[in-house]
Tab-separated table of C-alpha atoms in Angstrom:
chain	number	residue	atom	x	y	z
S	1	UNK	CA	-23.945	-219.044	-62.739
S	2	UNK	CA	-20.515	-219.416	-61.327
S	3	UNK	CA	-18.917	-215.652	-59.915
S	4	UNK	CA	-15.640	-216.528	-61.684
S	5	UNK	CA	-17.580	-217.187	-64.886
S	6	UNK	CA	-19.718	-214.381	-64.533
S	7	UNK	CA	-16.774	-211.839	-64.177
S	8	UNK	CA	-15.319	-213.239	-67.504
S	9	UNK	CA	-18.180	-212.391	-69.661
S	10	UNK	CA	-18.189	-208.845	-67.995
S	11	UNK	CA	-14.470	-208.454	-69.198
S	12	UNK	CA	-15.298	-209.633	-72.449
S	13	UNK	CA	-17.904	-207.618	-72.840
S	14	UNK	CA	-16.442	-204.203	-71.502
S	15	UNK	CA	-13.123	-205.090	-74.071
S	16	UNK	CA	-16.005	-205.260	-76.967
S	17	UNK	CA	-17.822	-202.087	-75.965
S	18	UNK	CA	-14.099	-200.394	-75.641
S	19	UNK	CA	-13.207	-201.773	-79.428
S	20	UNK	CA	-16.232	-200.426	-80.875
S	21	UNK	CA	-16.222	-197.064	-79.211
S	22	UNK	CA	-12.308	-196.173	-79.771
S	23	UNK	CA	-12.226	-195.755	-83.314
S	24	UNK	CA	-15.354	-193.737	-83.273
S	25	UNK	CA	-14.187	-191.275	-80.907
S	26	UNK	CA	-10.667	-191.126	-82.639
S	27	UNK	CA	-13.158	-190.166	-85.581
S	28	UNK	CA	-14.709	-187.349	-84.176
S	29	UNK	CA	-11.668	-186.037	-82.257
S	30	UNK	CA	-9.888	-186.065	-86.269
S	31	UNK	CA	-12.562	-183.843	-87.559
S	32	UNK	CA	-10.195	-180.657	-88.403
S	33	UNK	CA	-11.667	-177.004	-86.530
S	34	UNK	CA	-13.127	-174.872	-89.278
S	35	UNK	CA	-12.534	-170.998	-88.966
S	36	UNK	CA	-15.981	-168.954	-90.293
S	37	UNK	CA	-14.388	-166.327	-92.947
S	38	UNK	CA	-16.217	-164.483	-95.632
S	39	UNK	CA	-15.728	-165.141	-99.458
S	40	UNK	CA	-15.573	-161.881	-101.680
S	41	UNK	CA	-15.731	-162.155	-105.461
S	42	UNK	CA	-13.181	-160.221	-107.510
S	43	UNK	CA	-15.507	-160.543	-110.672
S	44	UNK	CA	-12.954	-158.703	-113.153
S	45	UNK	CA	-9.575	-159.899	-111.538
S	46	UNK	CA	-10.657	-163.775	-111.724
S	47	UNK	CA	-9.778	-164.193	-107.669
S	48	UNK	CA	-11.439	-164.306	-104.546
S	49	UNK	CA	-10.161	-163.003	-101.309
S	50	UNK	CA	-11.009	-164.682	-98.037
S	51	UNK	CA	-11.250	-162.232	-95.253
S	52	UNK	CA	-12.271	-162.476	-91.685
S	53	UNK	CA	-16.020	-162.604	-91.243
S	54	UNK	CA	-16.223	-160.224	-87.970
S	55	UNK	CA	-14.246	-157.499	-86.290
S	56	UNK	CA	-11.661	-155.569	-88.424
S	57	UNK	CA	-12.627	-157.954	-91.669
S	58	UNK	CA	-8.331	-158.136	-92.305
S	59	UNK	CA	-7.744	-160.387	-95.350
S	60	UNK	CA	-6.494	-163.735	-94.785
S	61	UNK	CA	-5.449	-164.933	-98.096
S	62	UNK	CA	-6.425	-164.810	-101.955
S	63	UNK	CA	-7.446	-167.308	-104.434
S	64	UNK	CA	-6.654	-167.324	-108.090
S	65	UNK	CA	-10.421	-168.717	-109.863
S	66	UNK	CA	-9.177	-169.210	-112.713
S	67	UNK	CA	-5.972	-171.733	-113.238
S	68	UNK	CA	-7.216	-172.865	-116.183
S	69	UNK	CA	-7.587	-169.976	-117.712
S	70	UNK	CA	-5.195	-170.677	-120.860
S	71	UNK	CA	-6.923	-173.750	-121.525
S	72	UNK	CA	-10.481	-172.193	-121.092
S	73	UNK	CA	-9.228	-169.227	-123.381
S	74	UNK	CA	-7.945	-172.160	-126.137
S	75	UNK	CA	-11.712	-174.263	-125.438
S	76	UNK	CA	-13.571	-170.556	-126.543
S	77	UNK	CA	-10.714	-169.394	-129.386
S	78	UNK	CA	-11.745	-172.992	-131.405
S	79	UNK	CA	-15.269	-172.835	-130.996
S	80	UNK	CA	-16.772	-169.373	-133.225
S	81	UNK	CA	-20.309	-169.141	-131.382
S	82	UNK	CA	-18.458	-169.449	-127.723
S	83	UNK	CA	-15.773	-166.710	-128.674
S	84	UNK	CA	-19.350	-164.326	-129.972
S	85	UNK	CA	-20.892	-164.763	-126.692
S	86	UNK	CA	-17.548	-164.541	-124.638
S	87	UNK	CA	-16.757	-161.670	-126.411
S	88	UNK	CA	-20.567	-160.248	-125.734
S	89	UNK	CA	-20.662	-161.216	-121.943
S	90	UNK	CA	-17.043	-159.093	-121.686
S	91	UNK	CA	-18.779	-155.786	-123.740
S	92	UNK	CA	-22.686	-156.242	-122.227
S	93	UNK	CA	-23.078	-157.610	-118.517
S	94	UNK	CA	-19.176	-157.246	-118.376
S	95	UNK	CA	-18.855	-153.908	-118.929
S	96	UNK	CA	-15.929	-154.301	-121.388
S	97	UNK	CA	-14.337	-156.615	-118.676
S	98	UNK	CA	-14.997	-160.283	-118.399
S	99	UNK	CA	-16.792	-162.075	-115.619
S	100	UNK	CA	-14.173	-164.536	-113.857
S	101	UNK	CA	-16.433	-165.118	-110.865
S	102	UNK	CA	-19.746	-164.411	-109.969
S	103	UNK	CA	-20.523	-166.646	-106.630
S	104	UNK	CA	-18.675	-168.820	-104.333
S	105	UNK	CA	-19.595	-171.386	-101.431
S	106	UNK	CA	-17.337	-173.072	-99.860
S	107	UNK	CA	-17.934	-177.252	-98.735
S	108	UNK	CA	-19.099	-178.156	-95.687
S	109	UNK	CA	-15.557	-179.400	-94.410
S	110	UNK	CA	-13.917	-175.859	-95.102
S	111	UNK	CA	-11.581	-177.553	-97.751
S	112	UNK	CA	-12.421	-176.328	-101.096
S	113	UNK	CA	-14.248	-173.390	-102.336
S	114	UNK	CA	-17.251	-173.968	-105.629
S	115	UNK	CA	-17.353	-171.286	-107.554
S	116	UNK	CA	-19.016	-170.031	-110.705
S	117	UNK	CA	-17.422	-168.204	-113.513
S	118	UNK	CA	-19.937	-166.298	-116.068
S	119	UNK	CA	-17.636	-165.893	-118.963
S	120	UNK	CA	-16.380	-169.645	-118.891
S	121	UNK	CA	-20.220	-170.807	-118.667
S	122	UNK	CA	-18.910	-173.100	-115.628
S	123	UNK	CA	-18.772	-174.167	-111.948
S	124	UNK	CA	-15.464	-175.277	-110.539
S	125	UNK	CA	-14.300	-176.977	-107.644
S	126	UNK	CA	-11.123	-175.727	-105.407
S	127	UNK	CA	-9.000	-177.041	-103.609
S	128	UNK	CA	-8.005	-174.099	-100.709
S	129	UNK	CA	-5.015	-175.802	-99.700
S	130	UNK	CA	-3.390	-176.894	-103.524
S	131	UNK	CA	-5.396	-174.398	-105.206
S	132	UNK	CA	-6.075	-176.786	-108.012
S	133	UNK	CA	-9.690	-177.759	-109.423
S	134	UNK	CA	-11.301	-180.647	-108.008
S	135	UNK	CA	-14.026	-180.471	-110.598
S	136	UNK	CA	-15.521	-179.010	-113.101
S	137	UNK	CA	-19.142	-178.451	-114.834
S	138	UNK	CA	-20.002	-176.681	-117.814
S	139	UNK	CA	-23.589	-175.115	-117.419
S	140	UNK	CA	-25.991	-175.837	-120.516
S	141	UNK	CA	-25.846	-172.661	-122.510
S	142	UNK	CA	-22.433	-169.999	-122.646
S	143	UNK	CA	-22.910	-168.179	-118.968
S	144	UNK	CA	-23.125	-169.296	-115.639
S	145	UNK	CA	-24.576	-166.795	-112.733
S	146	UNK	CA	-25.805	-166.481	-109.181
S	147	UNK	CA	-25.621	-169.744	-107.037
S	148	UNK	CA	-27.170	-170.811	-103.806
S	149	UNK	CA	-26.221	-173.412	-101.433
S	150	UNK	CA	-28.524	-175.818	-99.688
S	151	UNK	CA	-28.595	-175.160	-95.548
S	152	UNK	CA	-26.829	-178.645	-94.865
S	153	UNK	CA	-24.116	-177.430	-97.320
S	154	UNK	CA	-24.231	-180.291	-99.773
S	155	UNK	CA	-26.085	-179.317	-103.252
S	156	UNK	CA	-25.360	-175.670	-104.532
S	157	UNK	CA	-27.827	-174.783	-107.455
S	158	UNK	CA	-26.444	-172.766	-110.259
S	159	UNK	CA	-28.125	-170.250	-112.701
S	160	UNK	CA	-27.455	-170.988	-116.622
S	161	UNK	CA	-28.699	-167.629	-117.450
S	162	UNK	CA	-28.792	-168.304	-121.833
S	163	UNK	CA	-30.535	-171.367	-121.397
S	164	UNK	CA	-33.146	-170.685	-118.676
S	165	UNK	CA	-31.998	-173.409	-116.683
S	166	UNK	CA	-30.898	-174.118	-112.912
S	167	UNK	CA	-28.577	-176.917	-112.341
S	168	UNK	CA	-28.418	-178.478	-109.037
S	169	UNK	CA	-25.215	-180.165	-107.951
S	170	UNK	CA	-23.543	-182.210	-105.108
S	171	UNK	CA	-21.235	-179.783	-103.793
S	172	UNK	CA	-18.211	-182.565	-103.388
S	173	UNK	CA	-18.277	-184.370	-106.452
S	174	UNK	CA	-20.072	-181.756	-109.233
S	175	UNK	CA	-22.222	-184.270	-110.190
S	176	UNK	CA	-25.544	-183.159	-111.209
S	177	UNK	CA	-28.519	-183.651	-108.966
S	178	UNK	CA	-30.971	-182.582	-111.514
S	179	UNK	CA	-31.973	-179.112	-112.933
S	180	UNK	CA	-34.994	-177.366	-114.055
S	181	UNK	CA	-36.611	-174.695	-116.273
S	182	UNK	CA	-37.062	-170.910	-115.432
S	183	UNK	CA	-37.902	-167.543	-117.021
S	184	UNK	CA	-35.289	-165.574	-119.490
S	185	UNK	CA	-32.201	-165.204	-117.152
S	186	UNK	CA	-32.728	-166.849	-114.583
S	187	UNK	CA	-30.228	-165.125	-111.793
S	188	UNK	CA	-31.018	-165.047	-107.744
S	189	UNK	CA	-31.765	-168.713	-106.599
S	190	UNK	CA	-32.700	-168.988	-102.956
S	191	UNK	CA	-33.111	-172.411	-100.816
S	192	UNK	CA	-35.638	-172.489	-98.217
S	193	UNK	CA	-34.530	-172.565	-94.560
S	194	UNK	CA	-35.758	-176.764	-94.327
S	195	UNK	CA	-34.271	-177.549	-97.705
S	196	UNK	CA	-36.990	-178.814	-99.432
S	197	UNK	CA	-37.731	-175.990	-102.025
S	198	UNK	CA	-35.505	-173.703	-104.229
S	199	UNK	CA	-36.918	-170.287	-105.155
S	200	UNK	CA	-35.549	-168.675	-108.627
S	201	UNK	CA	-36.039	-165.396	-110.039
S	202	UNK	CA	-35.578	-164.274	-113.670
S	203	UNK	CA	-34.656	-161.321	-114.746
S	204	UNK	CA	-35.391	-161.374	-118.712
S	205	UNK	CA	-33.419	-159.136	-120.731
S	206	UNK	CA	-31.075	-156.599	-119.142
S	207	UNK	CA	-28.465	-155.611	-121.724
S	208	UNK	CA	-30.571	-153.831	-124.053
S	209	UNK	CA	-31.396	-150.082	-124.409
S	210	UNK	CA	-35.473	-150.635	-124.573
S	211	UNK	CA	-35.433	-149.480	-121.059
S	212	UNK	CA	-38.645	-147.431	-121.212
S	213	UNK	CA	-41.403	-147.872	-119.074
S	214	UNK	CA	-43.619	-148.422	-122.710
S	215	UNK	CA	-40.905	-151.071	-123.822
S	216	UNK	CA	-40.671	-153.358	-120.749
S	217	UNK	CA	-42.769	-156.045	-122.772
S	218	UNK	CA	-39.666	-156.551	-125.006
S	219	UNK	CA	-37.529	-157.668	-121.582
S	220	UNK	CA	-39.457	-161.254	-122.075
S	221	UNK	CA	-40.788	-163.589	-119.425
S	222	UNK	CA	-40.051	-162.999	-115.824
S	223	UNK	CA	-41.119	-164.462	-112.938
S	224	UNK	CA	-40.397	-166.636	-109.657
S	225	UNK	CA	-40.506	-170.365	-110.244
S	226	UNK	CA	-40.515	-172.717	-107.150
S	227	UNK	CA	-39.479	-176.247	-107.439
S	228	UNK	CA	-39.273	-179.168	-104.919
S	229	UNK	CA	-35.656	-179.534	-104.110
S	230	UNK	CA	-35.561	-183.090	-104.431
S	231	UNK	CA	-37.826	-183.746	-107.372
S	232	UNK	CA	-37.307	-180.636	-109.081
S	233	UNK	CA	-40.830	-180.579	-110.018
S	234	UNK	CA	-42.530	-177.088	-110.449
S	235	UNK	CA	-44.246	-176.025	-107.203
S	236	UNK	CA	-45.939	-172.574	-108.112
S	237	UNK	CA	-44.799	-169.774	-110.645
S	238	UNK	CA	-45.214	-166.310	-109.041
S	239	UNK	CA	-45.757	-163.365	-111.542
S	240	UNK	CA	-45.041	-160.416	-109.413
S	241	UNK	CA	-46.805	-158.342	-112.594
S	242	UNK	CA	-49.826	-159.473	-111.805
S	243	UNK	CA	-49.173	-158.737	-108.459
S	244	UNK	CA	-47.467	-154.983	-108.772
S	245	UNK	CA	-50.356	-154.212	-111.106
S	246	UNK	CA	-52.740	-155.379	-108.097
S	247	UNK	CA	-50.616	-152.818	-105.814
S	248	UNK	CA	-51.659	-150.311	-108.108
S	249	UNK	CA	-47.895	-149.992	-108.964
S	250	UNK	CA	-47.921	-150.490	-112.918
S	251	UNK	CA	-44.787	-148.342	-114.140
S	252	UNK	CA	-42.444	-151.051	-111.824
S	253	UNK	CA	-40.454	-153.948	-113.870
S	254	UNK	CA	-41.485	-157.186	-112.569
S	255	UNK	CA	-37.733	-158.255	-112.935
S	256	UNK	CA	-36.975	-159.665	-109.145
S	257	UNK	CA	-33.552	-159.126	-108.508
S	258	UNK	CA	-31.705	-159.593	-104.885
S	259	UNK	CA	-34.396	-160.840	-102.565
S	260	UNK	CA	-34.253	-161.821	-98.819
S	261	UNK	CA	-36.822	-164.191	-96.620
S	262	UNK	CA	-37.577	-162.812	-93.318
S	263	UNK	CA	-36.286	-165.963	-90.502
S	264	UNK	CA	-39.960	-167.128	-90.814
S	265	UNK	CA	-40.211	-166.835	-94.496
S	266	UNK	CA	-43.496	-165.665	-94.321
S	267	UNK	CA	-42.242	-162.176	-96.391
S	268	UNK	CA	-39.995	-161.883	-99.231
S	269	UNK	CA	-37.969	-158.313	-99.668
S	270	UNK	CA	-36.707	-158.005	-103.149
S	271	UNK	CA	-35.894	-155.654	-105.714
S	272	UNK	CA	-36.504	-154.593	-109.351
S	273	UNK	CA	-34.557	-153.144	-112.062
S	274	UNK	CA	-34.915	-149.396	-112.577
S	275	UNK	CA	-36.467	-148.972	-108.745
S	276	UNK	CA	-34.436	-146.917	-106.164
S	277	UNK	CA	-36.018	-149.246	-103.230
S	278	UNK	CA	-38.172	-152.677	-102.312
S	279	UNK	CA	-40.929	-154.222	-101.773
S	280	UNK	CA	-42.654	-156.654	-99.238
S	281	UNK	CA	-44.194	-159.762	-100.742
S	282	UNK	CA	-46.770	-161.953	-98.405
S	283	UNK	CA	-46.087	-165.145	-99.091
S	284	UNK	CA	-49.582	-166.617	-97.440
S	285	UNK	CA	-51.558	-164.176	-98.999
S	286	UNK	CA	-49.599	-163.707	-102.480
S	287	UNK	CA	-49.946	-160.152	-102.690
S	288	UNK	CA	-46.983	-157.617	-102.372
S	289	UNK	CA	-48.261	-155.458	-98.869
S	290	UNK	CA	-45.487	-152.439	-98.535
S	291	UNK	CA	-43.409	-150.623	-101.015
S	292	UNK	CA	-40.216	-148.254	-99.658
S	293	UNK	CA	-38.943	-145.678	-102.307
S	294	UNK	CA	-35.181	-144.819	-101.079
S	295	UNK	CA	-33.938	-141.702	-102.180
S	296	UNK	CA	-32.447	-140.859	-105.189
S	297	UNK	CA	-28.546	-139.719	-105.495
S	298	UNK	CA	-29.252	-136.190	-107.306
S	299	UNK	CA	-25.857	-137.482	-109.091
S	300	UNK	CA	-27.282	-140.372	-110.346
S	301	UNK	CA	-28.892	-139.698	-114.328
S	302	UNK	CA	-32.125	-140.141	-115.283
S	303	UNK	CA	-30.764	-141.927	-118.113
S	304	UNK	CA	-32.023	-145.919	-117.712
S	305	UNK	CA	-29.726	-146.839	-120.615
S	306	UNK	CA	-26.762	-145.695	-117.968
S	307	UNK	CA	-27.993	-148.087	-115.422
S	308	UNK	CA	-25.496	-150.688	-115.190
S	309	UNK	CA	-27.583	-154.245	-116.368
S	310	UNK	CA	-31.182	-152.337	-116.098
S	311	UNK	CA	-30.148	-151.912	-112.158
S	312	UNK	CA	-30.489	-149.398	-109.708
S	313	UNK	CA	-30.418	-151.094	-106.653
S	314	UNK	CA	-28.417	-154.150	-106.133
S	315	UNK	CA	-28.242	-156.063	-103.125
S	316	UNK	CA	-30.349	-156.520	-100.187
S	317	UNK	CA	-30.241	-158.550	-96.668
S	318	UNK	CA	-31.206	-158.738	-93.278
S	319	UNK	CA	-30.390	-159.210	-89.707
S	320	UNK	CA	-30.624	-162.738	-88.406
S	321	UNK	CA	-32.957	-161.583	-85.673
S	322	UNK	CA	-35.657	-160.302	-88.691
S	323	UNK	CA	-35.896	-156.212	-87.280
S	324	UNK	CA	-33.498	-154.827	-90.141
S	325	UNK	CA	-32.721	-154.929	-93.647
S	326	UNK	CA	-29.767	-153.839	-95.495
S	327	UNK	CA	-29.643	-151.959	-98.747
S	328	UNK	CA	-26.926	-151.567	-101.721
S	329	UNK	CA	-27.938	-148.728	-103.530
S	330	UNK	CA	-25.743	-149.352	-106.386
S	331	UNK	CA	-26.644	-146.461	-108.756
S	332	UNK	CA	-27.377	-143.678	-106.230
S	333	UNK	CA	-24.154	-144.697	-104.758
S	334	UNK	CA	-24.932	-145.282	-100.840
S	335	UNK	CA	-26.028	-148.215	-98.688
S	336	UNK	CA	-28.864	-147.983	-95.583
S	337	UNK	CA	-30.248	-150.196	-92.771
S	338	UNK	CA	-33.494	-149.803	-92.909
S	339	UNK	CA	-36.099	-150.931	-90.064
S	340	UNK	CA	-37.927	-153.710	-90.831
S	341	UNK	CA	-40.834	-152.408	-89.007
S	342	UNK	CA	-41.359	-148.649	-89.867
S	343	UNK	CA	-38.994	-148.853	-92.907
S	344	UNK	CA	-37.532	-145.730	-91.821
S	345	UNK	CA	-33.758	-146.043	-93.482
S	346	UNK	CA	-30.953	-144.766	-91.164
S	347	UNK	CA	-27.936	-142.703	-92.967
S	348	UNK	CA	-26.844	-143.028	-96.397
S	349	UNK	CA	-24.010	-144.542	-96.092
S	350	UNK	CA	-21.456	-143.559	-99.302
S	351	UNK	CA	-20.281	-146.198	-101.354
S	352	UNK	CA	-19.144	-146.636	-104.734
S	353	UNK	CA	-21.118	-148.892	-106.692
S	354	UNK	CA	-22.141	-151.414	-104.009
S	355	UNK	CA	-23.078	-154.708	-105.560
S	356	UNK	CA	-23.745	-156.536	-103.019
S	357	UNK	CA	-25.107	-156.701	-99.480
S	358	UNK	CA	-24.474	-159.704	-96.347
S	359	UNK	CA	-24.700	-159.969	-93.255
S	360	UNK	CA	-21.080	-160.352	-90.603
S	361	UNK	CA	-20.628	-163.842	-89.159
S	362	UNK	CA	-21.671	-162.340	-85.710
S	363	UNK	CA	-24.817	-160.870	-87.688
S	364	UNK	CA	-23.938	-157.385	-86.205
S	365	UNK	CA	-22.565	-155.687	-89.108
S	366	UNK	CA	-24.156	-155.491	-92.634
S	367	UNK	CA	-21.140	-156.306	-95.156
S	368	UNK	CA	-21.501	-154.311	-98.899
S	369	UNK	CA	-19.487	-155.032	-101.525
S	370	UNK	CA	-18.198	-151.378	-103.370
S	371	UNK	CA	-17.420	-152.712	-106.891
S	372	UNK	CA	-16.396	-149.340	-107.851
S	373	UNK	CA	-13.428	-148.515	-104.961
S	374	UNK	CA	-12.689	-152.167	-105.319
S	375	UNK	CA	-13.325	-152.519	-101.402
S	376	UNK	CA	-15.566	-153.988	-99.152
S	377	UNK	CA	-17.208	-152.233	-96.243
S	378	UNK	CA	-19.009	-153.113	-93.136
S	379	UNK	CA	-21.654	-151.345	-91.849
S	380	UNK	CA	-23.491	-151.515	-87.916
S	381	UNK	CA	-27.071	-152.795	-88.258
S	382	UNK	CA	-27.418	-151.029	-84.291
S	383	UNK	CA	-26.515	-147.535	-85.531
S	384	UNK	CA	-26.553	-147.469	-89.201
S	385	UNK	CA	-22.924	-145.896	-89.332
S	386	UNK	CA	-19.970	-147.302	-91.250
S	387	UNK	CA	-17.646	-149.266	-89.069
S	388	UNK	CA	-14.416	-150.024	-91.797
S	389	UNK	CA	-13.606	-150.986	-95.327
S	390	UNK	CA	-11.337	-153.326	-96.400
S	391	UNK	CA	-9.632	-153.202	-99.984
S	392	UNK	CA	-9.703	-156.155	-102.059
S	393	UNK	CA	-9.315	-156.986	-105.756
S	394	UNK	CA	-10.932	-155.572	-108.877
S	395	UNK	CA	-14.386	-155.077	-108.419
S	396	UNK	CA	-16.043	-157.483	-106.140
S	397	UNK	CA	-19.698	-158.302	-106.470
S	398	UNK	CA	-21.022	-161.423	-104.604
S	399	UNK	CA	-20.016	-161.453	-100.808
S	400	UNK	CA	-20.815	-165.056	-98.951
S	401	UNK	CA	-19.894	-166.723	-95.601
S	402	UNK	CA	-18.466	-169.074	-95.717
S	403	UNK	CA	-15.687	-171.632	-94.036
S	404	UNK	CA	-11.907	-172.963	-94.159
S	405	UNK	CA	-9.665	-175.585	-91.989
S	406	UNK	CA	-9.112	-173.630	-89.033
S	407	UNK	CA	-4.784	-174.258	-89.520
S	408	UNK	CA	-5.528	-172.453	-93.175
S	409	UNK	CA	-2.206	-170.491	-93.725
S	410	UNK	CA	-3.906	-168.584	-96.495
S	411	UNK	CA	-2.456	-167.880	-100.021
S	412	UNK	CA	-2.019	-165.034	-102.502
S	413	UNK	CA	-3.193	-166.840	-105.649
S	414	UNK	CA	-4.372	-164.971	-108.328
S	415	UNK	CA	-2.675	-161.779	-110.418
């Protein structure tokens, strides 16, 4: 072949590798920088304030949840059996308050927050920057509850607690993915680190006054289901009855509560209503294999009737690395770090009401949400000690990390 000739088709061919590589690169370089924040639910107020997710935690900004509240409010006030259970979710679970917002994840391009809102039964979409709602789902039933988000950040599965259901939906559009069928109340969901399962716990009845140890039969059926996340087909039910009875601990409520995986997932740590501790669940072997009692606040009644929604403690999570786990001891008023391996707790912490416990973006600091000082306060998994709270709005509850577009100027949404 000629040089001249030769040389040509070498042009030609470095312009076509050029015009297929430009726009691809221009792609990736228009990708906005997302800035790691955490997300903290203002259950009563109806906002959520975005602080920073390490260091001195300083607010950034605040999000009204609910725009659309005087259309909601009109919805509920024309429809007799949503304005009964509105009006019973504001005097039971809400303790004469309503529930605005329960959980919150934000999308995977740090552009919108999802959030759900108990007394609306819903899940909305919105937008960080405009503030207004992308989208909107209604839950089956009249109350939406605790969500979980999938670990590539695209489905978020939501708890209709009335109607013993789990909806799964694709975080951008709010279109469902599929659901499935729990126990009574079905409340902490939990994805598995790969994605391909979804772990839900029911709680059964918690805003009654049977609350003795002879009358837990009354609180229904409770129990772990595990689906395929794709499929949504039933995996295994886990009855943690059978399984406290087994551990020769009979007077504890099989109600799972807050539960965390270690990193391998080979142990689940969760808690029960009425218990002032945890327990350690082998997943392998199916058997629960330690118990830790935390101590009681000598404050704190005896009355179970007094315990806010049959709980005691609220809230539990651990350290990336897998050596600690962190405690909200919402009755008794404190939160601990407790060592994974001994399960010798480190100071009591005080804290009013904590409802929820997560861990700091740099996965030093344990992060406890006090629902009754209306702050937030971080606490070092190293030394135990309290490191700085942060007020925010009227009692927050569910804490999560989450992102935003790093050039996020922040607003102050909300009332």
């Amino acid at each position: 072949m000629p040089v001249r000739r030769t040389r040509h088709l070498c042009a030609i061919a470095a312009a076509l590798v050029l015009t297929v590589t430009a726009p691809t690169t221009a792609a990736a370089d228009s990708t906005p920088a997302l800035r790691e924040v955490l997300f903290v639910g203002n259950n009563w107020d109806g906002t959520a304030d975005v602080i920073e997710s390490t260091g001195d935690f300083a607010r950034i900004g605040r999000i009204d949840v609910v725009p659309d509240k005087d259309e909601r409010m009109a919805e509920i006030n024309a429809d007799p059996i949503r304005w009964i259970y509105f009006m019973a979710i504001r005097s039971g679970v809400g303790e004469g308050h309503d529930q605005f917002v329960d959980d919150m994840y934000s999308t995977p391009d740090g552009t919108s927050v999802v959030v759900s809102r108990p007394s609306f039964a819903d899940v909305v979409s919105l937008d960080l920057t405009t503030g207004r709602i992308n989208w909107r789902f209604p839950v089956s039933g009249y109350r939406s509850d605790h969500m979980a988000v999938s670990p590539d950040g695209k489905r978020v599965a939501v708890s209709a607690s009335t109607s013993n259901t789990v909806h799964v939906l694709d975080i951008g559009t709010g279109d469902e993915l599929g659901s499935f069928k729990t126990g009574d109340k079905p409340h902490e969901n939990v994805f598995s680190n790969d994605g391909k399962y979804i772990w839900n716990m029911s709680i059964g009845e918690v805003n009654t006054a049977l609350d003795a140890t002879w009358l837990d039969w009354t609180k229904g059926d409770r129990r772990i289901t595990v689906v395929d996340a794709t499929t949504f087909r039933q995996v295994k039910v886990v009855d943690m009855r059978d399984r406290l009875d087994a551990a020769g601990l009979r007077d504890h409520s099989d109600a799972v509560r807050p539960a965390a995986f270690s990193p391998d997932e080979s142990k689940l740590y969760f808690q029960v209503s009425f218990f002032n501790g945890f327990f350690e669940y082998d997943v392998a072997t199916d058997r629960i294999t330690r118990t830790k009692t935390l101590p009681k606040n000598p404050a704190t009644s005896d009355d179970r009737t007094t315990w806010v929604n049959d709980s005691r403690h609220h809230g539990i999570t651990m350290k990336p690395d897998g050596t600690k786990l962190c405690v909200a001891g919402t009755m008794d008023d404190y939160a601990t770090v407790v060592d994974r391996a001994t399960l010798q707790q480190g100071p009591l912490v005080a804290a009013s009401k904590p409802y929820w416990a997560t861990v700091s973006g740099d996965g030093r600091s344990c992060v406890v949400s006090e629902s009754g000082a209306d702050r937030v306060t971080a606490i070092d998994f190293a030394t135990g000690e309290k490191t700085v709270s942060v007020p925010v709005g009227d009692h927050p509850q569910r804490v999560r990390l989450g992102h935003v577009e790093a050039g996020w100027p922040g607003t102050e949404g909300g009332r």
